[in-house]
């Protein structure tokens, strides 16, 4: 499925939102593979070349010249895509402070990739994919890092890219789902008309509602807002037994996992402020929805691009509420929004909010 244009196409509304957001550091997708044994550079270059040949959007250049609307320009895959670097020049020594958290070299490289932002330098054109092979401190170990503009790679696309790259490395190109010569259209152009339409007054009402809720939303204060901004990765790991208990409790109550996790985050955030129980805090929950199956025509997981939309729900939490009480509210709000197709009807309003937020500076953002 393509739009009939092999040379390129303008970015869609959702993609344009990411083009604006990435200037401040939000909108960078990173895939990192820790390789347990050496892999030849020609093999990796060949696999990346074939991956870009199968998915034209991954070899595109994002043209952001000020004279026109940003667009994706088709480009010929380069024979050598991969850069080779040594991690020893990038990794910092272990933190001297006892309270500081020490991370593995692989974790540190992942964060390093997140903080490399070629799309913020104001240049007229950029690649959408950067590939780097890092030589790790341990002998014979390497990390392959792919850094992509989020406008061309959502979570589903990232999983597809990972699977196809591993298949290419293992079987010399067998099993690849090739796409058409042109670029897939953006999500905004593929939403069925009956699902995208709503009255003008309703659109205005929703936009005002989203804006007012954004003003009511509470934030977490940064203890150090003066240091240089950088992205870091936080990981929460549940053991097998705890994971099974959580899933069983969700099934018993008819609550999706996203509702339980959203509730846990809000309850924990509210508790961290150590206020009286009768004090309310307002939080917004943003749930990303993979819309591929709702589009016209429907897309598959191997259709590369950004085809997620967002559902935004706002909740007021006080100190006396329990986890499952809040989770039920999250589940109810989420189900109602999906039934009313808010993930399709409100995509324009959500894009407007992202554009508005991207134009403002705040110490706690990004």
Coordinates of C-alpha atoms in Angstrom, one line a residue:
X1 CA 0.0 0.0 0.0
X2 CA 1.5 3.3 -1.0
X3 CA 0.3 6.7 -2.2
X4 CA 1.5 6.3 -5.7
X5 CA 4.5 8.5 -5.2
X6 CA 8.0 6.9 -5.5
X7 CA 9.9 10.2 -5.0
X8 CA 8.5 11.1 -1.6
X9 CA 5.5 12.7 0.1
X10 CA 4.7 15.4 2.6
X11 CA 4.7 14.4 6.3
X12 CA 1.2 13.8 7.8
X13 CA -0.3 15.6 10.7
X14 CA 0.9 13.1 13.3
X15 CA 4.3 12.8 11.7
X16 CA 4.6 16.6 11.7
X17 CA 3.9 16.6 15.5
X18 CA 7.0 14.3 16.0
X19 CA 9.1 16.5 13.7
X20 CA 8.4 19.5 16.0
X21 CA 8.7 17.5 19.2
X22 CA 12.1 15.9 18.3
X23 CA 13.8 19.3 18.2
X24 CA 13.5 19.2 22.0
X25 CA 14.6 15.6 22.5
X26 CA 11.2 13.8 22.4
X27 CA 10.7 11.6 19.4
X28 CA 13.8 9.4 19.2
X29 CA 13.4 5.6 19.0
X30 CA 16.4 3.4 19.8
X31 CA 16.9 -0.3 19.3
X32 CA 20.0 -1.8 20.9
X33 CA 21.2 -5.4 20.5
X34 CA 24.0 -6.8 22.7
X35 CA 25.8 -9.3 20.5
X36 CA 27.3 -12.2 22.4
X37 CA 29.8 -13.0 19.6
X38 CA 31.5 -11.1 16.8
X39 CA 29.5 -10.5 13.6
X40 CA 31.2 -9.3 10.5
X41 CA 30.7 -5.8 9.5
X42 CA 29.9 -6.6 5.8
X43 CA 27.1 -9.0 7.0
X44 CA 25.6 -6.2 9.1
X45 CA 25.9 -3.7 6.3
X46 CA 24.3 -6.1 3.9
X47 CA 21.4 -6.8 6.3
X48 CA 20.8 -3.1 6.9
X49 CA 20.9 -2.4 3.2
X50 CA 18.3 -5.1 2.5
X51 CA 16.2 -3.8 5.3
X52 CA 16.1 -0.3 3.9
X53 CA 15.5 -1.7 0.4
X54 CA 12.4 -3.6 1.7
X55 CA 11.1 -0.5 3.6
X56 CA 11.5 2.7 1.6
X57 CA 10.6 4.9 4.6
X58 CA 13.7 3.7 6.4
X59 CA 16.0 5.0 3.7
X60 CA 14.2 8.3 3.3
X61 CA 15.6 11.7 4.0
X62 CA 13.5 14.1 6.1
X63 CA 13.6 17.4 4.4
X64 CA 12.8 20.3 6.7
X65 CA 13.8 23.3 4.6
X66 CA 12.1 26.4 6.0
X67 CA 10.6 27.3 2.6
X68 CA 8.1 24.4 2.5
X69 CA 6.3 21.8 4.6
X70 CA 8.5 19.0 5.8
X71 CA 8.5 15.9 3.5
X72 CA 10.1 12.5 3.2
X73 CA 12.3 12.3 0.1
X74 CA 13.2 8.9 -1.4
X75 CA 16.9 8.0 -1.3
X76 CA 19.0 5.2 -2.6
X77 CA 20.3 2.9 0.1
X78 CA 24.0 3.4 0.8
X79 CA 26.2 0.3 0.5
X80 CA 27.8 1.1 3.9
X81 CA 25.2 2.1 6.5
X82 CA 27.0 1.1 9.7
X83 CA 29.4 3.2 11.7
X84 CA 32.0 1.4 13.9
X85 CA 32.9 3.0 17.3
X86 CA 34.6 2.0 20.5
X87 CA 32.5 2.3 23.6
X88 CA 35.6 3.1 25.7
X89 CA 35.6 6.7 24.4
X90 CA 31.9 7.2 25.3
X91 CA 31.4 5.4 28.6
X92 CA 31.9 7.4 31.8
X93 CA 33.7 6.0 34.9
X94 CA 31.5 4.5 37.7
X95 CA 29.8 7.3 39.8
X96 CA 31.8 8.3 42.9
X97 CA 28.8 9.1 45.0
X98 CA 27.4 6.3 47.1
X99 CA 23.8 7.4 46.2
X100 CA 24.4 7.4 42.5
X101 CA 23.2 4.5 40.4
X102 CA 25.8 2.5 38.5
X103 CA 24.6 1.1 35.2
X104 CA 26.0 -1.5 32.8
X105 CA 28.0 -0.5 29.7
X106 CA 25.1 -1.6 27.6
X107 CA 22.6 0.5 29.5
X108 CA 25.0 3.5 29.3
X109 CA 25.3 3.1 25.5
X110 CA 21.5 3.0 25.2
X111 CA 21.2 6.3 27.1
X112 CA 24.0 7.7 24.9
X113 CA 22.1 6.9 21.8
X114 CA 18.9 8.6 23.2
X115 CA 20.9 11.7 23.7
X116 CA 22.3 11.9 20.2
X117 CA 19.8 14.2 18.3
X118 CA 20.9 15.0 14.7
X119 CA 17.4 16.3 14.0
X120 CA 17.8 19.3 16.3
X121 CA 20.6 21.0 14.5
X122 CA 18.4 23.0 12.1
X123 CA 19.9 21.4 9.0
X124 CA 17.7 21.2 5.8
X125 CA 17.8 17.4 5.4
X126 CA 18.5 14.4 7.6
X127 CA 18.5 10.6 7.5
X128 CA 15.7 9.0 9.5
X129 CA 17.9 6.0 10.5
X130 CA 21.4 5.9 12.0
X131 CA 23.2 2.6 12.7
X132 CA 26.2 2.2 14.9
X133 CA 28.2 -0.8 16.0
X134 CA 30.0 -0.3 19.3
X135 CA 32.9 -2.4 20.5
X136 CA 32.2 -3.2 24.1
X137 CA 34.8 -3.4 27.0
X138 CA 34.3 -7.2 27.2
X139 CA 36.4 -8.9 24.6
X140 CA 34.5 -10.1 21.6
X141 CA 31.2 -8.4 22.5
X142 CA 29.5 -5.7 20.5
X143 CA 26.4 -3.6 20.7
X144 CA 24.4 -2.8 17.5
X145 CA 22.3 0.4 18.0
X146 CA 19.7 1.7 15.6
X147 CA 18.5 5.3 16.2
X148 CA 15.3 6.3 14.3
X149 CA 13.1 9.3 14.0
X150 CA 9.9 8.3 15.8
X151 CA 7.8 9.8 12.9
X152 CA 8.9 6.7 10.9
X153 CA 9.0 4.1 13.7
X154 CA 6.4 3.4 16.4
X155 CA 6.7 0.5 18.8
X156 CA 5.1 -2.0 16.4
X157 CA 7.5 -0.9 13.7
X158 CA 10.5 -1.2 16.1
X159 CA 9.5 -4.9 16.9
X160 CA 9.2 -5.6 13.1
X161 CA 12.5 -4.0 12.3
X162 CA 14.2 -6.0 15.1
X163 CA 12.7 -9.3 13.9
X164 CA 13.5 -8.7 10.2
X165 CA 17.0 -7.6 11.0
X166 CA 17.7 -10.8 13.0
X167 CA 16.2 -12.9 10.2
X168 CA 18.4 -11.1 7.6
X169 CA 21.5 -11.7 9.7
X170 CA 20.6 -15.4 10.2
X171 CA 19.3 -16.3 6.7
X172 CA 20.7 -13.8 4.2
X173 CA 17.4 -12.0 3.5
X174 CA 14.9 -14.8 3.6
X175 CA 11.5 -14.1 5.2
X176 CA 11.4 -10.4 4.6
X177 CA 8.1 -8.7 4.1
X178 CA 8.8 -6.2 1.3
X179 CA 6.7 -3.1 0.7
X180 CA 5.8 -1.2 -2.4
X181 CA 8.2 1.1 -4.1
X182 CA 6.4 4.2 -2.8
X183 CA 5.9 5.4 0.8
X184 CA 3.0 4.3 2.9
X185 CA 0.6 7.1 3.6
X186 CA 0.5 8.6 7.1
X187 CA -2.1 7.6 9.7
X188 CA -4.1 10.8 9.2
X189 CA -4.9 9.9 5.6
X190 CA -5.9 6.3 6.3
X191 CA -8.6 6.8 9.0
X192 CA -12.0 5.9 7.5
X193 CA -14.1 9.0 6.9
X194 CA -17.0 7.7 9.1
X195 CA -14.6 7.3 12.0
X196 CA -12.8 10.6 11.6
X197 CA -15.8 12.8 11.2
X198 CA -17.4 14.8 14.0
X199 CA -19.2 18.2 14.0
X200 CA -17.1 21.4 14.1
X201 CA -18.6 22.5 17.4
X202 CA -17.8 19.1 19.0
X203 CA -14.2 19.3 17.8
X204 CA -13.8 22.8 19.3
X205 CA -15.4 21.6 22.6
X206 CA -13.0 18.7 22.8
X207 CA -10.0 20.9 22.1
X208 CA -11.0 23.3 24.9
X209 CA -11.6 20.4 27.2
X210 CA -8.1 18.9 26.5
X211 CA -6.5 22.3 27.0
X212 CA -8.2 23.0 30.3
X213 CA -7.4 19.5 31.6
X214 CA -3.7 20.1 30.7
X215 CA -3.7 23.2 32.8
X216 CA -5.2 21.2 35.8
X217 CA -2.7 18.4 35.5
X218 CA -0.2 18.1 38.4
X219 CA 3.5 17.6 37.8
X220 CA 6.5 16.1 39.6
X221 CA 9.1 18.7 40.5
X222 CA 12.7 18.0 39.4
X223 CA 15.2 18.2 42.2
X224 CA 17.9 19.3 39.8
X225 CA 16.5 21.5 37.1
X226 CA 19.8 23.4 36.5
X227 CA 21.9 20.5 35.1
X228 CA 22.2 19.9 31.4
X229 CA 19.1 18.1 30.1
X230 CA 19.5 14.5 29.0
X231 CA 17.4 11.4 28.6
X232 CA 17.8 8.4 30.9
X233 CA 16.1 5.0 31.0
X234 CA 14.3 3.7 34.1
X235 CA 13.5 0.0 34.4
X236 CA 10.9 -1.7 36.6
X237 CA 11.3 -5.5 36.7
X238 CA 8.7 -7.9 38.1
X239 CA 9.5 -11.5 38.9
X240 CA 7.6 -14.3 37.3
X241 CA 5.4 -14.9 40.4
X242 CA 4.6 -11.3 40.8
X243 CA 3.8 -10.9 37.2
X244 CA 1.4 -13.9 37.3
X245 CA -0.3 -12.6 40.4
X246 CA -0.8 -9.2 38.7
X247 CA -2.3 -10.7 35.5
X248 CA -4.5 -13.0 37.5
X249 CA -5.9 -10.1 39.6
X250 CA -6.5 -8.1 36.4
X251 CA -8.4 -11.0 34.8
X252 CA -10.5 -11.5 38.0
X253 CA -11.6 -7.9 38.0
X254 CA -12.0 -7.5 34.2
X255 CA -9.3 -4.8 34.1
X256 CA -6.7 -4.5 31.4
X257 CA -3.0 -4.4 32.4
X258 CA -2.7 -0.8 31.2
X259 CA -5.4 0.2 33.6
X260 CA -3.6 -1.4 36.6
X261 CA -0.3 0.1 35.6
X262 CA -1.8 3.5 35.1
X263 CA -3.5 3.3 38.5
X264 CA -0.2 2.2 40.2
X265 CA 1.7 5.1 38.7
X266 CA -0.9 7.7 39.9
X267 CA -1.3 6.2 43.4
X268 CA 2.5 6.1 43.8
X269 CA 2.9 9.6 42.5
X270 CA 0.2 10.9 44.9
X271 CA 1.8 9.1 47.8
X272 CA 5.3 10.4 47.1
X273 CA 4.1 14.0 47.9
X274 CA 3.1 12.9 51.5
X275 CA 0.0 15.1 51.6
X276 CA -3.2 14.7 53.7
X277 CA -5.7 12.1 52.4
X278 CA -8.3 14.7 51.5
X279 CA -6.0 16.6 49.2
X280 CA -6.6 15.8 45.5
X281 CA -4.1 15.7 42.7
X282 CA -5.1 15.6 39.0
X283 CA -3.1 13.4 36.5
X284 CA -3.5 12.7 32.8
X285 CA -3.0 9.2 31.5
X286 CA -1.9 8.9 27.8
X287 CA -2.5 5.5 26.3
X288 CA -1.0 4.8 22.9
X289 CA -3.2 2.7 20.6
X290 CA -1.8 0.8 17.5
X291 CA -4.4 1.8 14.9
X292 CA -3.2 -0.4 12.0
X293 CA -6.2 -2.7 12.1
X294 CA -8.6 0.3 12.2
X295 CA -7.3 2.0 9.1
X296 CA -8.6 1.8 5.5
X297 CA -7.0 -0.2 4.1
X298 CA -5.9 -2.1 7.2
X299 CA -2.1 -2.4 7.7
X300 CA 0.0 -5.2 9.1
X301 CA 2.8 -5.2 11.7
X302 CA 5.5 -5.1 9.1
X303 CA 4.1 -1.8 7.5
X304 CA 6.8 0.6 8.8
X305 CA 5.8 4.0 10.1
X306 CA 4.0 5.7 13.0
X307 CA 0.5 4.4 13.2
X308 CA -0.3 4.9 16.8
X309 CA -2.8 7.4 18.2
X310 CA -3.4 8.5 21.8
X311 CA -6.3 8.4 24.2
X312 CA -6.0 11.0 26.9
X313 CA -7.9 10.6 30.2
X314 CA -7.7 12.8 33.3
X315 CA -8.2 11.5 36.8
X316 CA -8.3 13.2 40.2
X317 CA -6.7 11.1 43.0
X318 CA -6.9 11.5 46.8
X319 CA -4.9 9.7 49.4
X320 CA -7.6 7.3 50.6
X321 CA -8.1 5.5 47.3
X322 CA -6.8 2.0 46.7
X323 CA -5.0 0.6 43.7
X324 CA -7.9 -1.4 42.3
X325 CA -10.4 1.4 42.9
X326 CA -8.4 3.7 40.7
X327 CA -7.7 0.9 38.2
X328 CA -11.5 0.4 37.7
X329 CA -11.9 4.1 36.9
X330 CA -9.0 3.9 34.5
X331 CA -10.5 0.9 32.8
X332 CA -13.9 2.5 32.6
X333 CA -12.5 5.7 31.0
X334 CA -10.4 3.7 28.6
X335 CA -13.2 1.5 27.5
X336 CA -15.6 4.4 27.0
X337 CA -13.0 6.3 24.9
X338 CA -12.4 3.2 22.7
X339 CA -16.1 2.6 22.2
X340 CA -16.5 6.2 21.1
X341 CA -13.5 5.9 18.8
X342 CA -11.7 8.7 20.5
X343 CA -8.4 7.2 19.2
X344 CA -9.5 8.0 15.7
X345 CA -11.8 11.0 16.0
X346 CA -9.5 13.1 18.3
X347 CA -6.3 12.6 16.5
X348 CA -6.2 16.2 15.2
X349 CA -6.8 17.6 18.7
X350 CA -4.1 15.5 20.2
X351 CA -1.6 16.6 17.4
X352 CA -2.5 20.2 18.2
X353 CA -1.7 19.7 21.9
X354 CA 1.7 18.2 21.0
X355 CA 2.5 21.1 18.7
X356 CA 1.5 23.6 21.4
X357 CA 3.6 21.8 24.1
X358 CA 6.6 21.5 21.7
X359 CA 6.7 25.3 21.5
X360 CA 7.1 25.8 25.2
X361 CA 10.0 25.5 27.5
X362 CA 9.6 24.1 31.0
X363 CA 12.3 22.6 33.4
X364 CA 10.2 19.4 34.0
X365 CA 9.5 18.7 30.3
X366 CA 11.3 16.2 28.0

